[in-house]
Coordinates of C-alpha atoms in Angstrom, one line a residue:
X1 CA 94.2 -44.7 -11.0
X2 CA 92.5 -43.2 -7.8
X3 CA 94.3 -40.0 -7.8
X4 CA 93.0 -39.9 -12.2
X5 CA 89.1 -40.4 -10.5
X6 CA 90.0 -37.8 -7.7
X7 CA 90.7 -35.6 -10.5
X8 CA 88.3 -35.7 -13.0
X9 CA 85.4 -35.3 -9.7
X10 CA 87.4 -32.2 -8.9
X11 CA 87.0 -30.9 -11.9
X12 CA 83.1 -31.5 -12.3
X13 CA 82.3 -29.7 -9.3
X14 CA 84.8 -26.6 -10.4
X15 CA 83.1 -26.8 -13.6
X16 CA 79.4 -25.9 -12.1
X17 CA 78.6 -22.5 -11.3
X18 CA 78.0 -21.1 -7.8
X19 CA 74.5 -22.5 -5.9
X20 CA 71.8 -20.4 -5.2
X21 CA 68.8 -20.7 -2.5
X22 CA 65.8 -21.4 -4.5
X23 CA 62.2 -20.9 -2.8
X24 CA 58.7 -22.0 -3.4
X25 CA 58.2 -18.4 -4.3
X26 CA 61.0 -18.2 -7.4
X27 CA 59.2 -21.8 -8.7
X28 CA 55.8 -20.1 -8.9
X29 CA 57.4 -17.1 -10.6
X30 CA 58.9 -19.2 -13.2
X31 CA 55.6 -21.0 -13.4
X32 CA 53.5 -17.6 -14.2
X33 CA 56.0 -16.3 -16.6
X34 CA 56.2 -19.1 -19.3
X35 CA 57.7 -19.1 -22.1
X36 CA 60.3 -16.3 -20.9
X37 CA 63.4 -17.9 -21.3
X38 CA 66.3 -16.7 -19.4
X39 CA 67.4 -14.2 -21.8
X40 CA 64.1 -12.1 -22.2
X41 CA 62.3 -9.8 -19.4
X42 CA 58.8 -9.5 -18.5
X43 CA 57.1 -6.5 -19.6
X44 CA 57.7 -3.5 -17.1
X45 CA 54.5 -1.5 -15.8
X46 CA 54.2 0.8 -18.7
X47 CA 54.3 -2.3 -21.0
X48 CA 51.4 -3.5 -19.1
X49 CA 47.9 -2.7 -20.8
X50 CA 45.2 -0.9 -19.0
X51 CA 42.7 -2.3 -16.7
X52 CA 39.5 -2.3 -18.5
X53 CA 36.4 -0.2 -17.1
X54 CA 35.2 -0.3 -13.9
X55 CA 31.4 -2.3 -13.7
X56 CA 29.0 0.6 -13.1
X57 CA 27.3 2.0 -9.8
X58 CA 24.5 -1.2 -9.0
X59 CA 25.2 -3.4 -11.7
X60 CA 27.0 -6.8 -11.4
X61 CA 29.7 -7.8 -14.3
X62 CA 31.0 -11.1 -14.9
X63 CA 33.1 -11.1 -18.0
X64 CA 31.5 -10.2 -21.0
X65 CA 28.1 -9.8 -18.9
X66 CA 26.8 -6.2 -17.0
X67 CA 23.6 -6.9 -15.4
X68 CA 21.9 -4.0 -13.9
X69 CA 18.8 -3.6 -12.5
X70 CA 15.8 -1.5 -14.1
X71 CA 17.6 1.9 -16.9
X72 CA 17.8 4.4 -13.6
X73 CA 18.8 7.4 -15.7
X74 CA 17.3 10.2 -13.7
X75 CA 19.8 13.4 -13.0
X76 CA 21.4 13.8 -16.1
X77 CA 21.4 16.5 -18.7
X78 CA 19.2 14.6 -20.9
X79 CA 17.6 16.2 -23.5
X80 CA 14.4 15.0 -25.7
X81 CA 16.6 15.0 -28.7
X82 CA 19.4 12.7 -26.6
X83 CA 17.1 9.8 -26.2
X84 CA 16.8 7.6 -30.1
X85 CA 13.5 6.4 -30.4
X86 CA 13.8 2.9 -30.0
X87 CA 16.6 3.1 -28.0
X88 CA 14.9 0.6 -25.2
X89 CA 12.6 -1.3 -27.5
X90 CA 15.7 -4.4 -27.2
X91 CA 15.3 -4.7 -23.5
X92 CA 12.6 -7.5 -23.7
X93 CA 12.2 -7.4 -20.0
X94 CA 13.0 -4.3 -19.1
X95 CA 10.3 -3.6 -16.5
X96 CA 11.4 -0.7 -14.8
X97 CA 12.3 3.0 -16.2
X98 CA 13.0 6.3 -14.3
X99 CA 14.1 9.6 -16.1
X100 CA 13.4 12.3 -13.6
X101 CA 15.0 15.6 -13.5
X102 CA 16.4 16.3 -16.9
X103 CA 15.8 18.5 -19.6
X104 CA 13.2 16.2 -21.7
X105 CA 9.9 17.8 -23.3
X106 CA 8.2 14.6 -24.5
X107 CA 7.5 11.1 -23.3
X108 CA 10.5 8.9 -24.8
X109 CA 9.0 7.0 -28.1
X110 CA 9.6 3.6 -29.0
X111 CA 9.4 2.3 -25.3
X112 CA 9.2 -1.6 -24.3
X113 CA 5.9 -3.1 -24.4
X114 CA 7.3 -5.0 -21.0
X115 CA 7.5 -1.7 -18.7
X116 CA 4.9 -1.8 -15.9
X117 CA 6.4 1.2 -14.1
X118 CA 7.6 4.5 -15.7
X119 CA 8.5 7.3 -14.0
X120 CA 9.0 10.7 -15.5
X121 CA 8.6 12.9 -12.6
X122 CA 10.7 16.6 -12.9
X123 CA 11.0 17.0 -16.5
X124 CA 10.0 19.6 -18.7
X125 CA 6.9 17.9 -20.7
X126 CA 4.3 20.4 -21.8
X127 CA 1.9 17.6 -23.3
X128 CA 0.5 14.1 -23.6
X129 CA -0.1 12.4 -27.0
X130 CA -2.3 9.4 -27.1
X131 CA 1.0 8.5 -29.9
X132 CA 3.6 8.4 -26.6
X133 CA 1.9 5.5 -24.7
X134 CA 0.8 3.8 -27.6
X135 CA 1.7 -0.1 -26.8
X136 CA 2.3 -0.1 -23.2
X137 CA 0.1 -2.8 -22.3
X138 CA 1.6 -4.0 -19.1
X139 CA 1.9 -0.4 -17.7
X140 CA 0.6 -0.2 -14.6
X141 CA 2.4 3.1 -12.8
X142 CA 2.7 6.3 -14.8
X143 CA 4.9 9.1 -13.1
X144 CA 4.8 12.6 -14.8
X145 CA 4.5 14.7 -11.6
X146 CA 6.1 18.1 -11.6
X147 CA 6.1 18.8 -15.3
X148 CA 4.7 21.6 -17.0
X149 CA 1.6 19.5 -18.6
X150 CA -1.2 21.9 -19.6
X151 CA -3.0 18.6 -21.8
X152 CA -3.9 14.9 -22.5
X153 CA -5.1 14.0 -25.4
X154 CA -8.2 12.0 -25.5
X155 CA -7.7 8.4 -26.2
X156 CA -4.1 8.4 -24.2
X157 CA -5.2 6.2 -21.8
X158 CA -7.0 4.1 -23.6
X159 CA -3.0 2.6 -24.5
X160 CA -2.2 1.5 -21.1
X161 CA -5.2 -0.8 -20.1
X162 CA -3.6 -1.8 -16.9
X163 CA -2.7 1.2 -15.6
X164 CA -3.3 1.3 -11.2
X165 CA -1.5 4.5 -10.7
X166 CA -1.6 7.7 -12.8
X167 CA 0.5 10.9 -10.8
X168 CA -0.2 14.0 -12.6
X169 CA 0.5 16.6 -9.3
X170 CA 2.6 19.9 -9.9
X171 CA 1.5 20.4 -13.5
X172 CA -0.9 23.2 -15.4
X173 CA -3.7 21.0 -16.1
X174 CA -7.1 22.8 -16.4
X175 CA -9.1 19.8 -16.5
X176 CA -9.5 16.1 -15.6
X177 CA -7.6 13.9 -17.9
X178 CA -10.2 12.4 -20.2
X179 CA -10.4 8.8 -20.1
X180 CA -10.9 8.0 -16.8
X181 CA -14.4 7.1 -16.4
X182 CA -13.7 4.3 -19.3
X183 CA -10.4 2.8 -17.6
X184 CA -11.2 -0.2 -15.9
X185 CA -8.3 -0.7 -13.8
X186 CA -6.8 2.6 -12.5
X187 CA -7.2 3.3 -8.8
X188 CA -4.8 6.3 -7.9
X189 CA -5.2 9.2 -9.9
X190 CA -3.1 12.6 -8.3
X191 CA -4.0 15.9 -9.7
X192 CA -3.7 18.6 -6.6
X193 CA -1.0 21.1 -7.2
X194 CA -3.3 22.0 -10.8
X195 CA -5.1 24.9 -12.3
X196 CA -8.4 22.4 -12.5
X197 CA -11.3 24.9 -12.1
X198 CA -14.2 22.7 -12.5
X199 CA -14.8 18.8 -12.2
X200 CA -17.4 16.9 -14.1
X201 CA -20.5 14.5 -12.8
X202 CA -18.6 12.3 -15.3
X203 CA -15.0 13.0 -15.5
X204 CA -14.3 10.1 -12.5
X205 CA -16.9 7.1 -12.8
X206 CA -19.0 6.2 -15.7
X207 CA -22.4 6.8 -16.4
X208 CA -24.7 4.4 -13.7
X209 CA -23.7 2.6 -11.0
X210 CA -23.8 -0.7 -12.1
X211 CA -20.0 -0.9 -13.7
X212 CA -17.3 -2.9 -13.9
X213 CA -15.0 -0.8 -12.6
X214 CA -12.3 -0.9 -10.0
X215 CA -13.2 1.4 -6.9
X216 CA -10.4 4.3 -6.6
X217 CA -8.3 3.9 -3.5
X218 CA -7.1 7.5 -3.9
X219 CA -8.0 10.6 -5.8
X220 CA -6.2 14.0 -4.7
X221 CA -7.6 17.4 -6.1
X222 CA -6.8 19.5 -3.5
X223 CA -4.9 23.2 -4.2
X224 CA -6.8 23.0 -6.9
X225 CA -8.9 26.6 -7.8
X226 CA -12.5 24.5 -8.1
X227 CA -14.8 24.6 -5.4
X228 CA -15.2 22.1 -3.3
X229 CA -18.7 22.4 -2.5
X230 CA -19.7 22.4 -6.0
X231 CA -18.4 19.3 -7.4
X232 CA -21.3 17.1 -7.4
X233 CA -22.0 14.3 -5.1
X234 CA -22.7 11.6 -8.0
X235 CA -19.1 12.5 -9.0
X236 CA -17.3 9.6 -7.0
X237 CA -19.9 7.2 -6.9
X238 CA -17.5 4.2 -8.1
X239 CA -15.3 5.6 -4.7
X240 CA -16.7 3.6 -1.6
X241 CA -14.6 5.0 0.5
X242 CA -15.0 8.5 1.5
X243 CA -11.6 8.8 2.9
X244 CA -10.0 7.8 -0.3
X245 CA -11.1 11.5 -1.9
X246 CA -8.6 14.4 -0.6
X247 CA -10.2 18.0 -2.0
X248 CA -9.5 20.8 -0.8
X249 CA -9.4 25.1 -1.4
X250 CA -7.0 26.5 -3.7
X251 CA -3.7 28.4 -2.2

């Protein structure tokens, strides 16, 4: 009877295949790879599919989600014709825009009534239509340095009520934007680097002195061909600081 028992436990452990070291690593492999049973292989590498994209330069991703900040799109090979009108007007709370240095002739149409900053500075815009700020309520810095803008329509300002800072330097203007005697808020107006030849009593400050108007913190007309010594001292009478004014003869 004990050499039957001796027997049949000899022939159990012959039975069993060879042992093998098992270690915490092989466990969490199996544990990853479910559902692969012991005949089927995980993919190799070219099975694999491709990472997705990379989250773009300043912007934060998390999953389905690419947050950026402001619609920085300055540099590029832009052309007036590249940009859809409307193509902002979903950004609710976009509040910051900057196109500079491209190949754009006219302001961007369509923008978000939310902007309070827009910055358009080394383009190739000739002209400003009353039509191209039309809605921008909460606009309060306007950027079109170093264009090629010769005019601005009368009434363009009149669209941007809050507007602080207006930067018209390095352009072709020949005269002093209209509109700014009637603006209420606007307190840093650049022109130098112009072809202004003459400057109104009335072009700066409204008629009288008793105005509601805000008192300019900066107005540059300097390389400018008009002559200094004839621009009128009533000019800047809603300027109380002298300082504030930078003139200057043409180069």
């Amino acid at each position: 009877m004990k050499a039957t028992i001796i027997f049949l436990l000899l022939a159990q452990v012959s039975w069993a295949g060879p042992f093998q070291q098992r270690g915490l690593f092989d466990f969490m492999l199996e544990d990853e790879a479910s559902g692969i049973g012991p005949e089927e292989h995980a993919p190799v590498d070219s099975e694999l599919e491709p990472l997705g994209p990379v989250c773009p330069f300043r912007c934060q991703c998390h999953l389905r989600v690419v947050q950026c900040s402001d619609l920085e799109l300055g540099t590029n090979p832009l052309k007036s014709s590249g940009i859809e009108n409307g193509a902002f007007q979903g950004m609710k709370k976009l509040s910051y825009i900057r196109i500079a240095d491209t190949n754009i002739t006219t302001i961007p149409q369509g923008l978000p009534p939310s902007l309070t900053e827009l910055h358009l500075e080394g383009n190739k815009i000739s002209k400003v239509d009353a039509a191209s700020l039309k809605g921008l309520n909460n606009l309060a810095k306007l950027g079109l340095s170093f264009n090629s803008i010769s005019a601005i329509d009368n009434g363009t300002l009149a669209n941007t009520p809050h507007l602080r800072e207006l930067h018209l330097d390095n352009n072709k203007l020949i005269r002093v934007p209209g509109g700014l005697a009637e603006h209420k808020y606007i307190q840093v107006v650049y022109l130098h680097n112009n072809n202004i030849s003459a400057v109104g009593s009335n072009d700066f400050c409204p008629p009288g002195y008793n105005t509601k108007k805000a008192s300019y913190s900066g107005v540059s007309l300097f390389s400018n061909p008009v002559q200094y010594w004839e621009i009128q001292p009533s000019t800047f009478r809603c300027v109380y600081v002298r300082s504030a004014i930078q003139l200057g003869n043409y180069k």
